[in-house]
Amino acid sequence: MRRASLGIKDITVDAYYPKRNKKITCPVSDTIYTLDIETTNLFKIDGEYKRFDYSIQDYRPIDKVACPYIYMFGVEDTVYYGREFRELHDIFKSIADPNLTKICYIHNLAFEFAWLLNIIAEHNLTISDMCARDVKKPIQFKIEEYNIIFRCSYMLTNLSLERASKEYTTLSKKVGDLDYSLERSPLTRLNRKELGYCEYDIRCLYHIVKHFREEYNHLFSVPLTSTGIVRQALRERVGFHYIKRQQALVPPPDIYLKLWATFSGGYTHANILRSNRVLNNVESEDEASAYPSILCTEEFPYTPFMRVPVKQFFKPRARDGACYMLLVEFHNLKSKYYNHYLQKAKIFPKPDVNTCVEDNGRLVSLDYGNMYITDIDYDIIRKNYAGDIKIKECYKSYKRYLDKEVIKFILSLYSNKTTLKNVKGMEAIYRRDKGRLNSCFGMSVTNALKQSSNYEDGFWSHKELTNDFIESKLVDMKKSFSTLFFYAVGVWVCAYGRKRLFDIILSSKDMDRDVVYCDTDSIKFLNREKHQDIFLTYNNDMIEKYRAVCEVYDDINISDFMPADPQGILHPLGFFEFDGFYTEMITLGAKKYCYREDGELHITVSGVSKKGVKALNNDIHNFKKGFVWDYKASGKLALVYHELDLTSKGVVDNLQKPFTFTDIDGNNYTCDYPYSVVLMPTTYKLGISDVYEAVLAEYIYRGRSYNGSRDKS
């Protein structure tokens, strides 16, 4: 690893002039540039800036700051490093070329961007072509004065640097060789082991990007995201005329907004009857590649949505060949089951405690409300609830299976994922197609109107959903060769996913009672022997779905849906398969559960590392309301940003003030970077809301009328 002060040798491998790209006006270098920085996080304790003190319980009144102490810059496989972050400006200037655009990759660009703002502000640089998935989460942007594009490799791989290195390279990230808690400054001496850690972060990143450069022949052609990878592969498969059909299906603003309102994600919820208590002998069944299965075996909207009279929805056979989007009005709904379907957040006007009974975000009962739903939702709600449902608006689109080439593309990915697993010499294809298969759903459900975050004039902001903005986005979609799916397809994929779960949940009163927890494509339930026939019937029905597709597309065979692994075992797409048996399990709601499998305790808690299970001391009964994972046990970090914020009341100055601290070598160092992001450990308290706890009390402790009988379970 070379010091940056020795100078940067710019070795342009090749240049490429992108066609049909108005934003790129000159050739693009094929040289891989990479950047990574390390920072120290400090807290003002007893008047001095020190490392994090785990004994302090409340950090709210404590000043939190951060300081960069080393940066690593890569040019191909050569790694340079420097200590003063400001030097990066000179490095960027040294490789800048107004006639040749450079691309620099950063793993987790969001973090480095928060620091690069110091250089951008200090030198009055111009940011352009910002592409961000949300505020403070850039995927790509360009600094005009450098003619350098910065890209996020994390969004490309969807993996941590450590995992991405294992997937795409023969190198290993040096885990644990750098203690992040120590007070370091640019003056702090780093030993060979610590410098090696820094060096290998860049080396690993270079080889990850190199893998994609080789696959796509040039750096500029590498997609920005993992979804972009599968989008590009599918685009090459389906051809020009398919894309033109999808572009023509981009709806007008009013229909697009209604589809957005209709969209709802997967069903992730705990059975109110089983929540908040330890259960024994719970089986878990998982649907194999659920969303790809739906894309291959269900029918979707393929014509523009047109408003039709409501009475048409109820005509005999009217629904056989069409999908319907409905605006419905609910009156006096009351659930007939323990697993509740309706989301409170989707109801308007928003119901309150006087007009509904809530089950952790789902509705037990509702006096009045409106909601946009699909025809699939309508059927589930009708079965799940008693009460009046009035259809106020009705929109119709004819339906059919997805294009044959799309289905064959997804089936080929599933086949490679299944047949090539652990096959020597085929690891690269296995990894590639496994990633592409996982991204197929994301491609189908991409919402152009959600991609509205921008950084302009020194501030992050969301674009207002004005008519002009919506129109411009939809016009872009009508021209874009990335428009590969009608947005309604993604809406119906999720609806079909929920239907598949509820077909099983509501298959019998006993199953409704025995379900413990569901998460998008999995069901955990009691009394496994009693319910095995339900899953056998479901899987047999899936084979009939295969046959129906094969009747429409005669060059697709049933065997294409059922590839075999290297041991010769068939893995039918969309089948429910055994996924585990838990001797103990408890759930406190969505993404909050603990279970014992093969004698070992495991947790799934949004906000806590899997390793946090150790804090339970191997006792599942500790997983209860009020349990706290301390700073070390939670394994999570909170982010504190120092920047300028633009609010409705004006500009709020949250910039970091200059501060002086003593590093571990005894050096006093003054840090004057105004923009920063502080990473600090955080605790997590396991809890349930008072409203949810009260409803649980009614169901669990007092029992509840169930078709005239008391629940004794």
mmCIF file of N, CA, C and O in Angstrom, residues 405-469:
data_model
loop_
_atom_site.group_PDB
_atom_site.id
_atom_site.type_symbol
_atom_site.label_atom_id
_atom_site.label_comp_id
_atom_site.label_asym_id
_atom_site.label_seq_id
_atom_site.Cartn_x
_atom_site.Cartn_y
_atom_site.Cartn_z
ATOM 1 N N GLU A 405 -41.167 -15.589 -22.882
ATOM 2 C CA GLU A 405 -39.725 -15.424 -22.675
ATOM 3 C C GLU A 405 -39.414 -14.996 -21.243
ATOM 4 O O GLU A 405 -38.363 -15.334 -20.707
ATOM 5 N N VAL A 406 -40.321 -14.243 -20.629
ATOM 6 C CA VAL A 406 -40.132 -13.842 -19.232
ATOM 7 C C VAL A 406 -40.202 -15.072 -18.334
ATOM 8 O O VAL A 406 -39.354 -15.278 -17.450
ATOM 9 N N ILE A 407 -41.199 -15.907 -18.550
ATOM 10 C CA ILE A 407 -41.354 -17.115 -17.739
ATOM 11 C C ILE A 407 -40.162 -18.046 -17.939
ATOM 12 O O ILE A 407 -39.601 -18.586 -16.966
ATOM 13 N N LYS A 408 -39.737 -18.231 -19.176
ATOM 14 C CA LYS A 408 -38.589 -19.110 -19.450
ATOM 15 C C LYS A 408 -37.317 -18.561 -18.815
ATOM 16 O O LYS A 408 -36.474 -19.324 -18.326
ATOM 17 N N PHE A 409 -37.192 -17.242 -18.799
ATOM 18 C CA PHE A 409 -36.033 -16.599 -18.169
ATOM 19 C C PHE A 409 -36.006 -16.906 -16.672
ATOM 20 O O PHE A 409 -34.975 -17.315 -16.122
ATOM 21 N N ILE A 410 -37.144 -16.738 -15.996
ATOM 22 C CA ILE A 410 -37.213 -16.984 -14.549
ATOM 23 C C ILE A 410 -36.985 -18.467 -14.256
ATOM 24 O O ILE A 410 -36.270 -18.830 -13.311
ATOM 25 N N LEU A 411 -37.581 -19.346 -15.058
ATOM 26 C CA LEU A 411 -37.406 -20.783 -14.846
ATOM 27 C C LEU A 411 -35.950 -21.199 -15.030
ATOM 28 O O LEU A 411 -35.450 -22.075 -14.314
ATOM 29 N N SER A 412 -35.265 -20.575 -15.969
ATOM 30 C CA SER A 412 -33.848 -20.915 -16.171
ATOM 31 C C SER A 412 -33.010 -20.485 -14.973
ATOM 32 O O SER A 412 -32.073 -21.189 -14.574
ATOM 33 N N LEU A 413 -33.337 -19.340 -14.383
ATOM 34 C CA LEU A 413 -32.622 -18.890 -13.186
ATOM 35 C C LEU A 413 -32.867 -19.848 -12.025
ATOM 36 O O LEU A 413 -31.932 -20.208 -11.295
ATOM 37 N N TYR A 414 -34.124 -20.250 -11.851
ATOM 38 C CA TYR A 414 -34.449 -21.178 -10.761
ATOM 39 C C TYR A 414 -33.759 -22.522 -10.977
ATOM 40 O O TYR A 414 -33.265 -23.150 -10.025
ATOM 41 N N SER A 415 -33.713 -22.962 -12.222
ATOM 42 C CA SER A 415 -33.052 -24.230 -12.531
ATOM 43 C C SER A 415 -31.567 -24.171 -12.179
ATOM 44 O O SER A 415 -31.034 -25.091 -11.538
ATOM 45 N N ASN A 416 -30.897 -23.103 -12.574
ATOM 46 C CA ASN A 416 -29.467 -22.981 -12.268
ATOM 47 C C ASN A 416 -29.217 -22.863 -10.773
ATOM 48 O O ASN A 416 -28.250 -23.423 -10.246
ATOM 49 N N LYS A 417 -30.094 -22.134 -10.084
ATOM 50 C CA LYS A 417 -29.950 -22.020 -8.630
ATOM 51 C C LYS A 417 -30.054 -23.391 -7.966
ATOM 52 O O LYS A 417 -29.346 -23.685 -6.987
ATOM 53 N N THR A 418 -30.921 -24.246 -8.517
ATOM 54 C CA THR A 418 -31.167 -25.563 -7.914
ATOM 55 C C THR A 418 -30.121 -26.592 -8.333
ATOM 56 O O THR A 418 -29.550 -27.303 -7.498
ATOM 57 N N THR A 419 -29.853 -26.677 -9.624
ATOM 58 C CA THR A 419 -29.009 -27.758 -10.145
ATOM 59 C C THR A 419 -27.520 -27.506 -9.956
ATOM 60 O O THR A 419 -26.730 -28.459 -9.944
ATOM 61 N N LEU A 420 -27.113 -26.238 -9.816
ATOM 62 C CA LEU A 420 -25.684 -25.928 -9.752
ATOM 63 C C LEU A 420 -25.172 -25.678 -8.337
ATOM 64 O O LEU A 420 -24.001 -25.376 -8.149
ATOM 65 N N LYS A 421 -26.045 -25.820 -7.349
ATOM 66 C CA LYS A 421 -25.624 -25.569 -5.977
ATOM 67 C C LYS A 421 -24.546 -26.572 -5.560
ATOM 68 O O LYS A 421 -24.720 -27.775 -5.675
ATOM 69 N N ASN A 422 -23.410 -26.027 -5.099
ATOM 70 C CA ASN A 422 -22.270 -26.828 -4.630
ATOM 71 C C ASN A 422 -21.628 -27.678 -5.729
ATOM 72 O O ASN A 422 -20.948 -28.662 -5.439
ATOM 73 N N VAL A 423 -21.857 -27.308 -7.005
ATOM 74 C CA VAL A 423 -21.218 -28.020 -8.114
ATOM 75 C C VAL A 423 -19.880 -27.343 -8.423
ATOM 76 O O VAL A 423 -19.838 -26.150 -8.742
ATOM 77 N N LYS A 424 -18.815 -28.093 -8.331
ATOM 78 C CA LYS A 424 -17.480 -27.546 -8.537
ATOM 79 C C LYS A 424 -17.324 -27.022 -9.961
ATOM 80 O O LYS A 424 -17.696 -27.677 -10.928
ATOM 81 N N GLY A 425 -16.777 -25.822 -10.071
ATOM 82 C CA GLY A 425 -16.559 -25.196 -11.361
ATOM 83 C C GLY A 425 -17.724 -24.368 -11.849
ATOM 84 O O GLY A 425 -17.596 -23.625 -12.828
ATOM 85 N N MET A 426 -18.887 -24.488 -11.191
ATOM 86 C CA MET A 426 -20.086 -23.749 -11.613
ATOM 87 C C MET A 426 -20.505 -22.714 -10.573
ATOM 88 O O MET A 426 -21.616 -22.195 -10.621
ATOM 89 N N GLU A 427 -19.614 -22.416 -9.652
ATOM 90 C CA GLU A 427 -19.953 -21.500 -8.556
ATOM 91 C C GLU A 427 -20.369 -20.123 -9.058
ATOM 92 O O GLU A 427 -21.302 -19.513 -8.539
ATOM 93 N N ALA A 428 -19.675 -19.613 -10.079
ATOM 94 C CA ALA A 428 -19.952 -18.256 -10.575
ATOM 95 C C ALA A 428 -21.351 -18.164 -11.169
ATOM 96 O O ALA A 428 -22.093 -17.205 -10.906
ATOM 97 N N ILE A 429 -21.730 -19.160 -11.977
ATOM 98 C CA ILE A 429 -23.063 -19.145 -12.584
ATOM 99 C C ILE A 429 -24.130 -19.324 -11.515
ATOM 100 O O ILE A 429 -25.188 -18.680 -11.551
ATOM 101 N N TYR A 430 -23.863 -20.201 -10.546
ATOM 102 C CA TYR A 430 -24.813 -20.393 -9.443
ATOM 103 C C TYR A 430 -25.051 -19.083 -8.696
ATOM 104 O O TYR A 430 -26.198 -18.686 -8.461
ATOM 105 N N ARG A 431 -23.954 -18.394 -8.325
ATOM 106 C CA ARG A 431 -24.098 -17.133 -7.587
ATOM 107 C C ARG A 431 -24.830 -16.091 -8.423
ATOM 108 O O ARG A 431 -25.699 -15.369 -7.925
ATOM 109 N N ARG A 432 -24.466 -16.020 -9.709
ATOM 110 C CA ARG A 432 -25.085 -15.020 -10.585
ATOM 111 C C ARG A 432 -26.585 -15.228 -10.686
ATOM 112 O O ARG A 432 -27.375 -14.293 -10.500
ATOM 113 N N ASP A 433 -27.001 -16.454 -10.978
ATOM 114 C CA ASP A 433 -28.417 -16.694 -11.223
ATOM 115 C C ASP A 433 -29.234 -16.735 -9.940
ATOM 116 O O ASP A 433 -30.426 -16.413 -9.951
ATOM 117 N N LYS A 434 -28.617 -17.115 -8.831
ATOM 118 C CA LYS A 434 -29.307 -17.018 -7.548
ATOM 119 C C LYS A 434 -29.627 -15.555 -7.243
ATOM 120 O O LYS A 434 -30.739 -15.223 -6.833
ATOM 121 N N GLY A 435 -28.660 -14.663 -7.458
ATOM 122 C CA GLY A 435 -28.886 -13.236 -7.239
ATOM 123 C C GLY A 435 -29.922 -12.673 -8.183
ATOM 124 O O GLY A 435 -30.777 -11.873 -7.790
ATOM 125 N N ARG A 436 -29.869 -13.105 -9.444
ATOM 126 C CA ARG A 436 -30.844 -12.612 -10.420
ATOM 127 C C ARG A 436 -32.254 -13.077 -10.077
ATOM 128 O O ARG A 436 -33.216 -12.306 -10.205
ATOM 129 N N LEU A 437 -32.373 -14.325 -9.642
ATOM 130 C CA LEU A 437 -33.697 -14.838 -9.274
ATOM 131 C C LEU A 437 -34.279 -14.031 -8.120
ATOM 132 O O LEU A 437 -35.462 -13.667 -8.134
ATOM 133 N N ASN A 438 -33.452 -13.728 -7.125
ATOM 134 C CA ASN A 438 -33.926 -12.961 -5.968
ATOM 135 C C ASN A 438 -34.324 -11.542 -6.348
ATOM 136 O O ASN A 438 -35.101 -10.902 -5.635
ATOM 137 N N SER A 439 -33.800 -11.033 -7.469
ATOM 138 C CA SER A 439 -34.085 -9.656 -7.877
ATOM 139 C C SER A 439 -35.270 -9.550 -8.832
ATOM 140 O O SER A 439 -35.684 -8.434 -9.160
ATOM 141 N N CYS A 440 -35.797 -10.682 -9.297
ATOM 142 C CA CYS A 440 -36.901 -10.637 -10.266
ATOM 143 C C CYS A 440 -38.113 -9.894 -9.716
ATOM 144 O O CYS A 440 -38.741 -9.090 -10.408
ATOM 145 N N PHE A 441 -38.451 -10.178 -8.460
ATOM 146 C CA PHE A 441 -39.606 -9.503 -7.868
ATOM 147 C C PHE A 441 -39.355 -8.000 -7.772
ATOM 148 O O PHE A 441 -40.225 -7.193 -8.112
ATOM 149 N N GLY A 442 -38.158 -7.611 -7.328
ATOM 150 C CA GLY A 442 -37.842 -6.185 -7.217
ATOM 151 C C GLY A 442 -37.996 -5.468 -8.539
ATOM 152 O O GLY A 442 -38.450 -4.314 -8.585
ATOM 153 N N MET A 443 -37.649 -6.142 -9.616
ATOM 154 C CA MET A 443 -37.792 -5.552 -10.943
ATOM 155 C C MET A 443 -39.268 -5.341 -11.279
ATOM 156 O O MET A 443 -39.645 -4.331 -11.871
ATOM 157 N N SER A 444 -40.118 -6.286 -10.894
ATOM 158 C CA SER A 444 -41.535 -6.194 -11.241
ATOM 159 C C SER A 444 -42.281 -5.148 -10.433
ATOM 160 O O SER A 444 -43.325 -4.656 -10.856
ATOM 161 N N VAL A 445 -41.750 -4.809 -9.259
ATOM 162 C CA VAL A 445 -42.495 -3.937 -8.353
ATOM 163 C C VAL A 445 -41.874 -2.547 -8.248
ATOM 164 O O VAL A 445 -42.273 -1.741 -7.411
ATOM 165 N N THR A 446 -40.908 -2.239 -9.101
ATOM 166 C CA THR A 446 -40.262 -0.928 -9.060
ATOM 167 C C THR A 446 -41.279 0.185 -9.287
ATOM 168 O O THR A 446 -42.029 0.173 -10.264
ATOM 169 N N ASN A 447 -41.283 1.151 -8.379
ATOM 170 C CA ASN A 447 -42.211 2.283 -8.451
ATOM 171 C C ASN A 447 -41.416 3.542 -8.796
ATOM 172 O O ASN A 447 -40.641 4.038 -7.983
ATOM 173 N N ALA A 448 -41.614 4.052 -9.991
ATOM 174 C CA ALA A 448 -40.838 5.206 -10.457
ATOM 175 C C ALA A 448 -41.066 6.439 -9.597
ATOM 176 O O ALA A 448 -40.166 7.271 -9.442
ATOM 177 N N LEU A 449 -42.236 6.564 -8.992
ATOM 178 C CA LEU A 449 -42.547 7.769 -8.216
ATOM 179 C C LEU A 449 -41.873 7.769 -6.852
ATOM 180 O O LEU A 449 -41.785 8.813 -6.202
ATOM 181 N N LYS A 450 -41.399 6.613 -6.397
ATOM 182 C CA LYS A 450 -40.691 6.568 -5.116
ATOM 183 C C LYS A 450 -39.234 6.978 -5.269
ATOM 184 O O LYS A 450 -38.557 7.252 -4.282
ATOM 185 N N GLN A 451 -38.739 6.988 -6.499
ATOM 186 C CA GLN A 451 -37.355 7.372 -6.752
ATOM 187 C C GLN A 451 -37.283 8.883 -6.922
ATOM 188 O O GLN A 451 -36.972 9.411 -7.985
ATOM 189 N N SER A 452 -37.584 9.592 -5.853
ATOM 190 C CA SER A 452 -37.735 11.047 -5.960
ATOM 191 C C SER A 452 -36.866 11.811 -4.975
ATOM 192 O O SER A 452 -37.123 12.968 -4.688
ATOM 193 N N SER A 453 -35.813 11.163 -4.427
ATOM 194 C CA SER A 453 -34.913 11.847 -3.502
ATOM 195 C C SER A 453 -33.825 12.561 -4.294
ATOM 196 O O SER A 453 -33.328 12.040 -5.292
ATOM 197 N N ASN A 454 -33.432 13.735 -3.816
ATOM 198 C CA ASN A 454 -32.424 14.499 -4.548
ATOM 199 C C ASN A 454 -31.579 15.302 -3.578
ATOM 200 O O ASN A 454 -32.006 15.621 -2.465
ATOM 201 N N TYR A 455 -30.351 15.613 -4.008
ATOM 202 C CA TYR A 455 -29.478 16.496 -3.240
ATOM 203 C C TYR A 455 -29.203 17.701 -4.122
ATOM 204 O O TYR A 455 -28.571 17.592 -5.167
ATOM 205 N N GLU A 456 -29.716 18.854 -3.690
ATOM 206 C CA GLU A 456 -29.656 20.045 -4.531
ATOM 207 C C GLU A 456 -29.402 21.262 -3.665
ATOM 208 O O GLU A 456 -30.000 21.412 -2.588
ATOM 209 N N ASP A 457 -28.471 22.095 -4.104
ATOM 210 C CA ASP A 457 -28.147 23.337 -3.391
ATOM 211 C C ASP A 457 -27.758 23.080 -1.934
ATOM 212 O O ASP A 457 -28.058 23.896 -1.042
ATOM 213 N N GLY A 458 -27.137 21.943 -1.681
ATOM 214 C CA GLY A 458 -26.636 21.658 -0.341
ATOM 215 C C GLY A 458 -27.622 20.987 0.585
ATOM 216 O O GLY A 458 -27.343 20.845 1.786
ATOM 217 N N PHE A 459 -28.776 20.533 0.062
ATOM 218 C CA PHE A 459 -29.790 19.938 0.928
ATOM 219 C C PHE A 459 -30.379 18.676 0.292
ATOM 220 O O PHE A 459 -30.568 18.612 -0.925
ATOM 221 N N TRP A 460 -30.677 17.705 1.160
ATOM 222 C CA TRP A 460 -31.455 16.552 0.733
ATOM 223 C C TRP A 460 -32.937 16.921 0.735
ATOM 224 O O TRP A 460 -33.404 17.673 1.601
ATOM 225 N N SER A 461 -33.675 16.361 -0.207
ATOM 226 C CA SER A 461 -35.109 16.628 -0.240
ATOM 227 C C SER A 461 -35.820 15.526 -1.014
ATOM 228 O O SER A 461 -35.203 14.795 -1.792
ATOM 229 N N HIS A 462 -37.107 15.403 -0.747
ATOM 230 C CA HIS A 462 -37.972 14.559 -1.561
ATOM 231 C C HIS A 462 -38.662 15.448 -2.584
ATOM 232 O O HIS A 462 -39.134 16.539 -2.254
ATOM 233 N N LYS A 463 -38.702 14.989 -3.813
ATOM 234 C CA LYS A 463 -39.457 15.721 -4.820
ATOM 235 C C LYS A 463 -40.950 15.683 -4.463
ATOM 236 O O LYS A 463 -41.488 14.644 -4.087
ATOM 237 N N GLU A 464 -41.598 16.829 -4.556
ATOM 238 C CA GLU A 464 -43.036 16.860 -4.318
ATOM 239 C C GLU A 464 -43.746 16.134 -5.451
ATOM 240 O O GLU A 464 -43.377 16.266 -6.622
ATOM 241 N N LEU A 465 -44.761 15.363 -5.083
ATOM 242 C CA LEU A 465 -45.512 14.627 -6.096
ATOM 243 C C LEU A 465 -46.522 15.547 -6.779
ATOM 244 O O LEU A 465 -47.739 15.368 -6.691
ATOM 245 N N THR A 466 -45.986 16.539 -7.455
ATOM 246 C CA THR A 466 -46.840 17.445 -8.225
ATOM 247 C C THR A 466 -47.247 16.768 -9.524
ATOM 248 O O THR A 466 -46.636 15.788 -9.970
ATOM 249 N N ASN A 467 -48.263 17.324 -10.164
ATOM 250 C CA ASN A 467 -48.705 16.765 -11.438
ATOM 251 C C ASN A 467 -47.578 16.782 -12.469
ATOM 252 O O ASN A 467 -47.397 15.824 -13.226
ATOM 253 N N ASP A 468 -46.812 17.879 -12.472
ATOM 254 C CA ASP A 468 -45.719 17.989 -13.449
ATOM 255 C C ASP A 468 -44.656 16.921 -13.202
ATOM 256 O O ASP A 468 -44.134 16.316 -14.145
ATOM 257 N N PHE A 469 -44.311 16.709 -11.919
ATOM 258 C CA PHE A 469 -43.295 15.707 -11.594
ATOM 259 C C PHE A 469 -43.770 14.310 -11.985
ATOM 260 O O PHE A 469 -43.026 13.527 -12.592
#
